[in-house]
mmCIF file of C-alpha atoms (C1' of nucleotides) in Angstrom:
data_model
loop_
_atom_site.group_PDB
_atom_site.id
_atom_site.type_symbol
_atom_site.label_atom_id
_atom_site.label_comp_id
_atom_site.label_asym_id
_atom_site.label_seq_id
_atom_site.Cartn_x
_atom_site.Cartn_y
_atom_site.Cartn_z
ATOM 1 C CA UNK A 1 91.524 102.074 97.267
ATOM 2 C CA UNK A 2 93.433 100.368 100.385
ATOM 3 C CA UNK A 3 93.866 96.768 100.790
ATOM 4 C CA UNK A 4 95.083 96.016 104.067
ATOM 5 C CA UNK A 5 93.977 93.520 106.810
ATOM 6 C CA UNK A 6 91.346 96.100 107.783
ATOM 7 C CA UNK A 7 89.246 94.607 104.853
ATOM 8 C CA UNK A 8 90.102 91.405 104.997
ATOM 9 C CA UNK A 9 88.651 91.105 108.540
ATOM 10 C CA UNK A 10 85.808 92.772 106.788
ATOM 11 C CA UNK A 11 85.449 90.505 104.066
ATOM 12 C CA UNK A 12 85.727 87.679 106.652
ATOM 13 C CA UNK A 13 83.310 88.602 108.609
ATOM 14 C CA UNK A 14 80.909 88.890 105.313
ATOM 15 C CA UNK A 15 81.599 85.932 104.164
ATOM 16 C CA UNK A 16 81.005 84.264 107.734
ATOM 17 C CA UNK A 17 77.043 86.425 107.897
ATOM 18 C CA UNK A 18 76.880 84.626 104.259
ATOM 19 C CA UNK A 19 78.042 81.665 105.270
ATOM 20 C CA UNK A 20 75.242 81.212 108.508
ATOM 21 C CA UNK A 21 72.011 83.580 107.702
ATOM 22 C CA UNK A 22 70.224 80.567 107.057
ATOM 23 C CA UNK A 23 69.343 79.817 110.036
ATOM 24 C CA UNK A 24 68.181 83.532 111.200
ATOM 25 C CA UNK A 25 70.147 86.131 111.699
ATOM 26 C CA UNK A 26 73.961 85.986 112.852
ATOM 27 C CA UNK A 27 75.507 87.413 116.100
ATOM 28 C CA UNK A 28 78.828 89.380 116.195
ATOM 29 C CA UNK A 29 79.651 87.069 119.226
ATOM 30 C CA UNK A 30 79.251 83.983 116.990
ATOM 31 C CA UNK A 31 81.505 85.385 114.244
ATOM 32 C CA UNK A 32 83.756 86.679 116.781
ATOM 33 C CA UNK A 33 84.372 83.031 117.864
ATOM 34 C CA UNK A 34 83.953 81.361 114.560
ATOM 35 C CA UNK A 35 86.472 84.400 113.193
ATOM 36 C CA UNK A 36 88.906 85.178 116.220
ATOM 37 C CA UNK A 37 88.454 88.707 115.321
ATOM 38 C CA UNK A 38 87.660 90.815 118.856
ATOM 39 C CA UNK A 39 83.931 92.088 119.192
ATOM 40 C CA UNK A 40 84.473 95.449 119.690
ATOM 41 C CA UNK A 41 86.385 95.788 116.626
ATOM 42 C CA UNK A 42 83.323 93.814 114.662
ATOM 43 C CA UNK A 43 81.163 96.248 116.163
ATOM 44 C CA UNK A 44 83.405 98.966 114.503
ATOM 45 C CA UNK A 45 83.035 97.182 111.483
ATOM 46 C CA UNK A 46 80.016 96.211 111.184
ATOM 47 C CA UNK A 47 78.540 99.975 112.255
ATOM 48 C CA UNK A 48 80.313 100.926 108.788
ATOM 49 C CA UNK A 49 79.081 98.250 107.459
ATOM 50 C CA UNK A 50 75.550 98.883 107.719
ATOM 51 C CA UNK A 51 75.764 102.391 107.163
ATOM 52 C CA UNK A 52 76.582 101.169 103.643
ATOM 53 C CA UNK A 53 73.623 99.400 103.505
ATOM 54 C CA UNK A 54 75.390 95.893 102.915
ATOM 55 C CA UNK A 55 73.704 94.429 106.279
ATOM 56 C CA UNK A 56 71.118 94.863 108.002
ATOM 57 C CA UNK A 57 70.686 94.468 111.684
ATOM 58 C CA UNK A 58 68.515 92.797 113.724
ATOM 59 C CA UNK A 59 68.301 94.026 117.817
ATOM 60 C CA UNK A 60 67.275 92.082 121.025
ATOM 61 C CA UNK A 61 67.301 88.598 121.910
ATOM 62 C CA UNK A 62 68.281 86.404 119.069
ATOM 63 C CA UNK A 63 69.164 89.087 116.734
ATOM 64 C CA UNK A 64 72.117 89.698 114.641
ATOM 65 C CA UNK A 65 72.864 90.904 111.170
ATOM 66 C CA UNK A 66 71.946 89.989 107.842
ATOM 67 C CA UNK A 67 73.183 90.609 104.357
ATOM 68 C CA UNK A 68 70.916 93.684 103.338
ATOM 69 C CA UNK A 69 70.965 91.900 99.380
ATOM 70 C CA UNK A 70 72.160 88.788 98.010
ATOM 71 C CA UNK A 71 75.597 87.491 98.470
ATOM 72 C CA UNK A 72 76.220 87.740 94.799
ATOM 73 C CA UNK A 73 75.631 91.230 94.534
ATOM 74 C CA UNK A 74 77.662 92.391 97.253
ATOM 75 C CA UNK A 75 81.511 93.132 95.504
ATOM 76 C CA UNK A 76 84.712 92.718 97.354
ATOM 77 C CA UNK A 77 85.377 95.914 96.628
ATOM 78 C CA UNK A 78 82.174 97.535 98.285
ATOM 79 C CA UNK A 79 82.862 96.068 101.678
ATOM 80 C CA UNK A 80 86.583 96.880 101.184
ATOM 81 C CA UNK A 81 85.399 100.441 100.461
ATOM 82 C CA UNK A 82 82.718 100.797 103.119
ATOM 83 C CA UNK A 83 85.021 100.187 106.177
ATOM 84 C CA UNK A 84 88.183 102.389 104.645
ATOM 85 C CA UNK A 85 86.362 105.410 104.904
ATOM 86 C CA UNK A 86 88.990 107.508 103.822
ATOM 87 C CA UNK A 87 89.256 107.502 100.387
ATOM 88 C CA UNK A 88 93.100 108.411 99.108
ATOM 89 C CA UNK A 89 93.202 111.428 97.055
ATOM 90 C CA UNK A 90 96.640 110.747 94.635
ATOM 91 C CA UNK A 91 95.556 112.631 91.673
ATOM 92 C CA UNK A 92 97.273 116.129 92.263
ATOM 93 C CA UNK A 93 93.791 117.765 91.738
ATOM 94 C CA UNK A 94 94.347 121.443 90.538
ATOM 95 C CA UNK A 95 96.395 122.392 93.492
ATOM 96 C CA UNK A 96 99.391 123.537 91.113
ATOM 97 C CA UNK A 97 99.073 122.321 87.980
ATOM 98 C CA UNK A 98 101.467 119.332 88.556
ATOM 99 C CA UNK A 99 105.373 120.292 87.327
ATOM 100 C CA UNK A 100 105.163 119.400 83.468
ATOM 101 C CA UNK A 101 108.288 117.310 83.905
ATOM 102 C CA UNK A 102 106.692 113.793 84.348
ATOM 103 C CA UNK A 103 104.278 114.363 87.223
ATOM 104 C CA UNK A 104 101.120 114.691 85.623
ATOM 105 C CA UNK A 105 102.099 111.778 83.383
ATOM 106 C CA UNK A 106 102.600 109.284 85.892
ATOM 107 C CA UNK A 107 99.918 110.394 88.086
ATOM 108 C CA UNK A 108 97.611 109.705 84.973
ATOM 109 C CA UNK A 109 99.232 106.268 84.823
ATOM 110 C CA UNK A 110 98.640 105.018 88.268
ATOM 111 C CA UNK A 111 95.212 106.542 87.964
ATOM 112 C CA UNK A 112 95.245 104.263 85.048
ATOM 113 C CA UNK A 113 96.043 101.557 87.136
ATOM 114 C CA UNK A 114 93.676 102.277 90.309
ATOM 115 C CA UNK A 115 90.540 102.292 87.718
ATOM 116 C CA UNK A 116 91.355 98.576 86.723
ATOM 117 C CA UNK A 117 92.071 97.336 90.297
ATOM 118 C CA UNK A 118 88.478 99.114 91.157
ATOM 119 C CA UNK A 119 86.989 97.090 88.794
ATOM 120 C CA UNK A 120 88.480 94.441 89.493
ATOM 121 C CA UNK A 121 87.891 94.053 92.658
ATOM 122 C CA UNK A 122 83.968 95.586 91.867
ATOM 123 C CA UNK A 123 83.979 92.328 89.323
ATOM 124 C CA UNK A 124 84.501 89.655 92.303
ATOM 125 C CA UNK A 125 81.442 88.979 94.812
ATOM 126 C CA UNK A 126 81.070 87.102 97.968
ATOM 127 C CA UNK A 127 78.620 84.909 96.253
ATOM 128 C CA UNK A 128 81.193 84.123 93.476
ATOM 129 C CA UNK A 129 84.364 82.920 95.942
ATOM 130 C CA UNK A 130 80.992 80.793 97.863
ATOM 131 C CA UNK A 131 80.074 79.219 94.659
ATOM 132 C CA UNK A 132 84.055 78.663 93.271
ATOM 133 C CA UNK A 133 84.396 76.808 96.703
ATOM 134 C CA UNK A 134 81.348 74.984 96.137
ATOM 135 C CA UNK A 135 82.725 73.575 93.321
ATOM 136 C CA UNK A 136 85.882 72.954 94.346
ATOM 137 C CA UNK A 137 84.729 71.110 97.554
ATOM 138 C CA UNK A 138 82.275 69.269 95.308
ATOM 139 C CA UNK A 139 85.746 68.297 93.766
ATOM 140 C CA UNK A 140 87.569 67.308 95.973
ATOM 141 C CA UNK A 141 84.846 65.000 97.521
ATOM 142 C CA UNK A 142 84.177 62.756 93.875
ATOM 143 C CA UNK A 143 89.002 62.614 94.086
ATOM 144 C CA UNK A 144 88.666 60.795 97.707
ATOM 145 C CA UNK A 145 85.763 58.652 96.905
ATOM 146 C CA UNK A 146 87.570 57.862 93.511
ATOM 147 C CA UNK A 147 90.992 57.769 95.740
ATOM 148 C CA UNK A 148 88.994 55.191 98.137
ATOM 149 C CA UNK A 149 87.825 53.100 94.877
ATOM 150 C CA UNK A 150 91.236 52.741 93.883
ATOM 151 C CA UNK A 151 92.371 51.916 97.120
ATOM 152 C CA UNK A 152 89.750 48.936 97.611
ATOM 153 C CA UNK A 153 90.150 47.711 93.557
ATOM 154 C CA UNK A 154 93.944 47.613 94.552
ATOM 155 C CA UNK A 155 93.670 45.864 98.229
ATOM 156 C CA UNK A 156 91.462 43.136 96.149
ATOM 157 C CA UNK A 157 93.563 42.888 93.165
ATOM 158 C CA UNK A 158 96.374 42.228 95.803
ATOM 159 C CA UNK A 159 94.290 40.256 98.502
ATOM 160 C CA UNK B 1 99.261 90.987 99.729
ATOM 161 C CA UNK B 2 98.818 94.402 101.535
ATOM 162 C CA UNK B 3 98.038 97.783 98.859
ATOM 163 C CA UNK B 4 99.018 100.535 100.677
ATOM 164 C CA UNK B 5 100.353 104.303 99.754
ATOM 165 C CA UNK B 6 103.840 102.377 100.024
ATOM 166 C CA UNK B 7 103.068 100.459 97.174
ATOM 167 C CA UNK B 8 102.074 103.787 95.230
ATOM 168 C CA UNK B 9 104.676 105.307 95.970
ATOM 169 C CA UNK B 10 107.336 102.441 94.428
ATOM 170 C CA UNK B 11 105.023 101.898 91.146
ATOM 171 C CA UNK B 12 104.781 105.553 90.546
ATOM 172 C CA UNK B 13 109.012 105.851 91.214
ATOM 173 C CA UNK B 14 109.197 103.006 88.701
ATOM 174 C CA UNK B 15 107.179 104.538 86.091
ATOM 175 C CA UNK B 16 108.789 107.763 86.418
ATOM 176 C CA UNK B 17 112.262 105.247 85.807
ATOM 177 C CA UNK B 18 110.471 103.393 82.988
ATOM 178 C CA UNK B 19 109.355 106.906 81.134
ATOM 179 C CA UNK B 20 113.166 108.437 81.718
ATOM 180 C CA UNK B 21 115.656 105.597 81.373
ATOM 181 C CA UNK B 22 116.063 106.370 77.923
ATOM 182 C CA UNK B 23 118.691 109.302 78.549
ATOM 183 C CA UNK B 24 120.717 107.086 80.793
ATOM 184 C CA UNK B 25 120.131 105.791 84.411
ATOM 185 C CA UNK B 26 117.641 107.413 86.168
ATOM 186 C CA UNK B 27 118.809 109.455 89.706
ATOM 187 C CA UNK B 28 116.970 109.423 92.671
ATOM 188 C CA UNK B 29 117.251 113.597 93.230
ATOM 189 C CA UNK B 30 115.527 113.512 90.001
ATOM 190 C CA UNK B 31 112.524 111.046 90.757
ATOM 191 C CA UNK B 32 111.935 112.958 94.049
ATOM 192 C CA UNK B 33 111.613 116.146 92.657
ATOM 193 C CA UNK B 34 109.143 115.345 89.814
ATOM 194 C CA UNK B 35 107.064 112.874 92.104
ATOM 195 C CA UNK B 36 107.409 114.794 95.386
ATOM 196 C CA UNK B 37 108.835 111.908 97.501
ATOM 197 C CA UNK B 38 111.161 112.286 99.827
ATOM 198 C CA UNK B 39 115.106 111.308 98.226
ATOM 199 C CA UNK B 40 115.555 109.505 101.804
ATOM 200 C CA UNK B 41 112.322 107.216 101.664
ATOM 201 C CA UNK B 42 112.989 106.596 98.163
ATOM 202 C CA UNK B 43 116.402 105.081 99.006
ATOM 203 C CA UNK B 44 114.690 102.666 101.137
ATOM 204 C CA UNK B 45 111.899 101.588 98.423
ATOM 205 C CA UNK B 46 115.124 101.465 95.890
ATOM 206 C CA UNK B 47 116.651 99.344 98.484
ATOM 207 C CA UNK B 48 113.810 96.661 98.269
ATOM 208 C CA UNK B 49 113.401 96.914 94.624
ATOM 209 C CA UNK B 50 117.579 96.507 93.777
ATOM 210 C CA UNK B 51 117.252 93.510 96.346
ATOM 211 C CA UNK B 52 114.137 92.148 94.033
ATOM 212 C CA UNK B 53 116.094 92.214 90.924
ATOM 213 C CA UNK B 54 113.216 95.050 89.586
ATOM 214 C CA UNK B 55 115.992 97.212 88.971
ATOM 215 C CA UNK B 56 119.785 97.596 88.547
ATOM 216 C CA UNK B 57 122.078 100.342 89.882
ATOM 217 C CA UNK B 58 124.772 102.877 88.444
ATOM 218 C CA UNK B 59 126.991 104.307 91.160
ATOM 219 C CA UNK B 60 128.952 107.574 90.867
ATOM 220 C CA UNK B 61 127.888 110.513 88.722
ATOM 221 C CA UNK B 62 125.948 109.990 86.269
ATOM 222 C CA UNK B 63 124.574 107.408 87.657
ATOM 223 C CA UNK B 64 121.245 105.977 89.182
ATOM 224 C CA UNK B 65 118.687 103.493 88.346
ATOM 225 C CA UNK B 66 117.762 101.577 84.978
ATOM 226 C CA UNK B 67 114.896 98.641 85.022
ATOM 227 C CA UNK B 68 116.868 95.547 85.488
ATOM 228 C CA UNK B 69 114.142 93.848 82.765
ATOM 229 C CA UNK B 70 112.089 95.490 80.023
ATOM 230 C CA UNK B 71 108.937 97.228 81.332
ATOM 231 C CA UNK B 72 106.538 94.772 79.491
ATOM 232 C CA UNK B 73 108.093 92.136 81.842
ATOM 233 C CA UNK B 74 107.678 94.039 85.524
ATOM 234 C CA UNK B 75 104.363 93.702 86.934
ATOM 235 C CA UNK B 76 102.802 95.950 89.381
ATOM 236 C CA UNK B 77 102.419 92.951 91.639
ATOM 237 C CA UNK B 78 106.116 92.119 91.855
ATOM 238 C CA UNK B 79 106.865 95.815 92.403
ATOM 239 C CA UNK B 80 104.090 95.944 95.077
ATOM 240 C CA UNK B 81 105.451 92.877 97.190
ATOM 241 C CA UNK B 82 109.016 94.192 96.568
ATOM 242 C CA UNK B 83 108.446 97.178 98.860
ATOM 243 C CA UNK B 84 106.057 94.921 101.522
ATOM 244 C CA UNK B 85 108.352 92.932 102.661
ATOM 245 C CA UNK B 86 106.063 90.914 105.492
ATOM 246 C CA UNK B 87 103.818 88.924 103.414
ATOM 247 C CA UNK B 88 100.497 88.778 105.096
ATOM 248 C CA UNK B 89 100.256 85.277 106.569
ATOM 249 C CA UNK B 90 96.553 85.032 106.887
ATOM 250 C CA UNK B 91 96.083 81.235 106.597
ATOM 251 C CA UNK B 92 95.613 79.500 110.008
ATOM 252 C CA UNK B 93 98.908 77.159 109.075
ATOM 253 C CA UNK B 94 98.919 74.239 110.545
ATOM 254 C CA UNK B 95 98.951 76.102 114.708
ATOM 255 C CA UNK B 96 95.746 74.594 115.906
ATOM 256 C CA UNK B 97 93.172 72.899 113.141
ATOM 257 C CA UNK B 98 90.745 76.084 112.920
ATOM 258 C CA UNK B 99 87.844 75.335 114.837
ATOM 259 C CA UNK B 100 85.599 73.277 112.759
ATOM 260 C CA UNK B 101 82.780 75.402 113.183
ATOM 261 C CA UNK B 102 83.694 77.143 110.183
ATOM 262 C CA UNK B 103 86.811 79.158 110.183
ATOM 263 C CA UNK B 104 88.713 76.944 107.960
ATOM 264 C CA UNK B 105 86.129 77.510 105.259
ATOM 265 C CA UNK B 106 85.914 81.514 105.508
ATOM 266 C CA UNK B 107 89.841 81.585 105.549
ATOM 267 C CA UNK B 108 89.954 79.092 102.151
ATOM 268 C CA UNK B 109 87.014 81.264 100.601
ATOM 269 C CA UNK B 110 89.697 84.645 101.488
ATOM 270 C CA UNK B 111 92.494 82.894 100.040
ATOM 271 C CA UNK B 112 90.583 81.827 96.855
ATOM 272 C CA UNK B 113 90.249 85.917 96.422
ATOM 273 C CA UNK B 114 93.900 86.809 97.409
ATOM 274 C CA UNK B 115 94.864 84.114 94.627
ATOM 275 C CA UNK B 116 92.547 85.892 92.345
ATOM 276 C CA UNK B 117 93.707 89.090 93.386
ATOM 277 C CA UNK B 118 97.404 87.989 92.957
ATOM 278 C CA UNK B 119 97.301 87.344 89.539
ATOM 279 C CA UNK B 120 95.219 90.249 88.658
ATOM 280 C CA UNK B 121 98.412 92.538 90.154
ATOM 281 C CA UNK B 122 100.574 89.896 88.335
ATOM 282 C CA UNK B 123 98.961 90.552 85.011
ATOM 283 C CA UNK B 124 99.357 94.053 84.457
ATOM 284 C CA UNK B 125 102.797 95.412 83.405
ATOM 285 C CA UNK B 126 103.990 98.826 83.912
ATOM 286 C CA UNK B 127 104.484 98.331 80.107
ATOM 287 C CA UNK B 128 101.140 98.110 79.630
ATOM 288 C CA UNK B 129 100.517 100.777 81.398
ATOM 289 C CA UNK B 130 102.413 103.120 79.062
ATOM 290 C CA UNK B 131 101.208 101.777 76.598
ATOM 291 C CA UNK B 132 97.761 102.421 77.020
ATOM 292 C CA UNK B 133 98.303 105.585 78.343
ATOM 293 C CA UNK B 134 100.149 106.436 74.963
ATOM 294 C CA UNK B 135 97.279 105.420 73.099
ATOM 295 C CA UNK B 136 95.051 107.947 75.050
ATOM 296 C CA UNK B 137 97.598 110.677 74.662
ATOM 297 C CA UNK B 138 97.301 110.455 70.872
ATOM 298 C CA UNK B 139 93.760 110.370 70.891
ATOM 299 C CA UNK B 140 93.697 113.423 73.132
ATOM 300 C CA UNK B 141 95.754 115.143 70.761
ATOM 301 C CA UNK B 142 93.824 114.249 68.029
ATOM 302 C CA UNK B 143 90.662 115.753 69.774
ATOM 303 C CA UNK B 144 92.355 118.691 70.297
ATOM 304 C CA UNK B 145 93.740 119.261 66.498
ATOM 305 C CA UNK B 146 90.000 118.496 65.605
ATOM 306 C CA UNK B 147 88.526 121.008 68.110
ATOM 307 C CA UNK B 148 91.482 123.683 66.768
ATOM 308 C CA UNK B 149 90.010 123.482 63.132
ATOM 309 C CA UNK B 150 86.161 123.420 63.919
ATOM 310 C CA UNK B 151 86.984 126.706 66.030
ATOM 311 C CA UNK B 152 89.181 127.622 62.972
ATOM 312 C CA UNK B 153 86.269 126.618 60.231
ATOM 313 C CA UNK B 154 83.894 128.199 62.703
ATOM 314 C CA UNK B 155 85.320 131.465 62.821
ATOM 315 C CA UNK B 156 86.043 131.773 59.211
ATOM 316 C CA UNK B 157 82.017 131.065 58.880
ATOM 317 C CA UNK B 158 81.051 133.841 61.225
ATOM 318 C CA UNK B 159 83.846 136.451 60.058
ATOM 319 C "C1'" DT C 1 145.071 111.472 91.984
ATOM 320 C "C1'" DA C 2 141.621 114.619 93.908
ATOM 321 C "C1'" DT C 3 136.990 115.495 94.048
ATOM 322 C "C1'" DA C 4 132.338 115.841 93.422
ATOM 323 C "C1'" DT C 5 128.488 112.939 92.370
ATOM 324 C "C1'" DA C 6 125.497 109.531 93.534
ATOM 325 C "C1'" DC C 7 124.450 105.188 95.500
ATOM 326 C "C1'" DT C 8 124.359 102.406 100.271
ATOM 327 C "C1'" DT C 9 123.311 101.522 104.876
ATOM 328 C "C1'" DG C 10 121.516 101.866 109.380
ATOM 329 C "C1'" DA C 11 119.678 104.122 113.297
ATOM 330 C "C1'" DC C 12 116.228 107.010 114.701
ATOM 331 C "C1'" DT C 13 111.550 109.449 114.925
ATOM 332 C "C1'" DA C 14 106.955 111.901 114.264
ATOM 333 C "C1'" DA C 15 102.595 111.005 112.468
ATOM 334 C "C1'" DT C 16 99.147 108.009 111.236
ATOM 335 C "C1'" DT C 17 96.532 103.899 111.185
ATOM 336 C "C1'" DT C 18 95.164 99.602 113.014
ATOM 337 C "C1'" DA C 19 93.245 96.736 116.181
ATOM 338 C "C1'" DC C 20 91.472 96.673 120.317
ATOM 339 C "C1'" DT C 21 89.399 97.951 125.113
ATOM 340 C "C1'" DC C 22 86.118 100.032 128.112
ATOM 341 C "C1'" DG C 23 81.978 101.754 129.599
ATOM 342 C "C1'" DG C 24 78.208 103.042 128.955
ATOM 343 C "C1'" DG C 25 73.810 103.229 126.400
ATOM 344 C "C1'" DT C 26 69.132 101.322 123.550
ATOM 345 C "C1'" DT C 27 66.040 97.828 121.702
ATOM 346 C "C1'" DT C 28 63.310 93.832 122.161
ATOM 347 C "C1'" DG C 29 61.951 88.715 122.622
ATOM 348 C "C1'" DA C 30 60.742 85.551 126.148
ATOM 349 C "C1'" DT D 1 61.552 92.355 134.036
ATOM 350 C "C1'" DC D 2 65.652 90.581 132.294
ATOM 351 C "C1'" DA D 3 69.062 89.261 129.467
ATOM 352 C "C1'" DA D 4 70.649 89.096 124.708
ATOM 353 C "C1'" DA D 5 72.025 91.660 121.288
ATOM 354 C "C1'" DC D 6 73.010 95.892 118.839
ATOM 355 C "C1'" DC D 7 74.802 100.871 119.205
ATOM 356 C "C1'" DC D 8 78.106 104.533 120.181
ATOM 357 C "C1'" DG D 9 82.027 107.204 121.465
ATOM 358 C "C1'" DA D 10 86.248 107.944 123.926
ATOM 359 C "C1'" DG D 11 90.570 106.266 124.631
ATOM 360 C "C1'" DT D 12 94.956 103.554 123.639
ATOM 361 C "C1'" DA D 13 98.890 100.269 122.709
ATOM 362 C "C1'" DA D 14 101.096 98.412 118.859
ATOM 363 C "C1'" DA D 15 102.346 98.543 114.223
ATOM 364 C "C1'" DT D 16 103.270 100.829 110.059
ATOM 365 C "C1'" DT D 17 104.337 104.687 107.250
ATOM 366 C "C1'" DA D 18 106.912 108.313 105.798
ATOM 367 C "C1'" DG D 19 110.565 110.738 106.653
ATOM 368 C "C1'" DT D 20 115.240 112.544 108.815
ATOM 369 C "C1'" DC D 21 120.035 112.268 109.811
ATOM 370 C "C1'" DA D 22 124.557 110.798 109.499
ATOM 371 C "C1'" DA D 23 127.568 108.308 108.238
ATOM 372 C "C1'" DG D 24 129.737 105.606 104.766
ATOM 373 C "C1'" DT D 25 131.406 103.433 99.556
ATOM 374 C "C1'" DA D 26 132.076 103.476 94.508
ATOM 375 C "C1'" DT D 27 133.407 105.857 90.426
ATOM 376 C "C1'" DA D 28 133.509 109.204 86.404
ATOM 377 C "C1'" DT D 29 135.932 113.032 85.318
ATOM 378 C "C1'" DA D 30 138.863 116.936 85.668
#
DNA sequence: TATATACTTGACTAATTTACTCGGGTTTGA
DNA sequence: TCAAACCCGAGTAAATTAGTCAAGTATATA
């Protein structure tokens, strides 16, 4: 598992198709814009993409792409995974059995640690951050009409 | 936050610390030998990681590397950013507004999962990583003594 | 004190990956 | 038909990784 700005353009880009299928399906040109991420490189991405069945595209006029299933069943780490295609090999698999001095050991341990990221990152889904920031917007919005409440109670307190 | 081989390399090199420091400080020759990384590039991750506080050094013979803090108290997160010194700075700050048209929102919705993300790597100690991986070790072992005396009981039945 | 051990630093480099460009396709709605 | 959009592969500059080399400096120990 890599995490590097390779799949957070990814995610992005996701989240932006999310964000806009609504209203038919959306164009890499439009996210391109939207995302400031260059279109060839979306078209890179999104070709992996769909070859992991997490869109699904739409050609000619007035086409675009689609999420292939619903925005909470599509995991961070799945898109992450889709456009890192190569997958790191750490564990020292069979090729020499690993010096018994500590190497096997630690290997183990960051193998340890690699299983808890994947899940972890396997736990969060596009729909989830959508629906945290939902709530959160929701938030913020009831604090500035409260904030604006205040502000007119105090102006006629003072006036 | 970037999760690269580079991080692998400096939370496998302070494992292999964590698992010897108990005979003294910890050499570098040593580390690269049982890990297979090279002396020179771990110099440079040691570097970073003296410079983070992660770990303290012994000069002359003898000497080497201890963990500046117990285990329990390093997390793989600090370790990770230790060694990545340019902190991805993926927020559109304050340089032009985002385009309203929905950048600002996909960016937010990214940082809500770095944040996540963040304290995920934050929460797991290389401490706990021993520590579970003790716990498996002894129930390996215990597996093993019980497979030894069925074959044992098993043979004694047959012969 | 001499000396070997081991950390410290910085410059340099090959290999790899990332992010991107270019130039062509093909499909299809209007 | 035509233009909008996806599709595909080759190529490439920039960045990063992983590593080398060559000097140091500090210090335990003989």
């Amino acid at each position: 598992m890599k995490l590097t700005s390779k799949g957070r353009y990814a995610v992005t880009a996701m989240l932006d198709v999310a964000l806009h299928q609504n209203v038919g399906p959306v164009c890499l040109a439009d996210i391109s814009e939207r995302q400031r991420i260059s279109l060839s490189y979306l078209e890179q991405l999104f070709s992996k993409l769909r070859k992991a069945k997490l869109v699904n595209s739409v050609r000619g006029p007035g086409g675009g792409y689609r999420l292939a299933i619903a925005a909470v069943d599509i995991s961070i780490g799945a898109v992450i995974i889709a456009v890192n295609d190569s997958v790191i090999a750490t564990q020292c698999k069979g090729e020499k059995p690993c010096t018994p001095s500590g190497r096997c050991l630690t290997h183990s341990l960051w193998n340890d640690f690699s299983k808890k990221m994947q899940d972890f990152l396997d736990s969060v889904s596009l729909g989830e951050l959508m629906a945290n920031s939902e709530v959160i917007a929701i938030s913020k919005k009831q604090n500035m009409v409260q904030g604006l409440q205040n502000d007119i109670l105090h102006t006629n307190q003072l006036g």
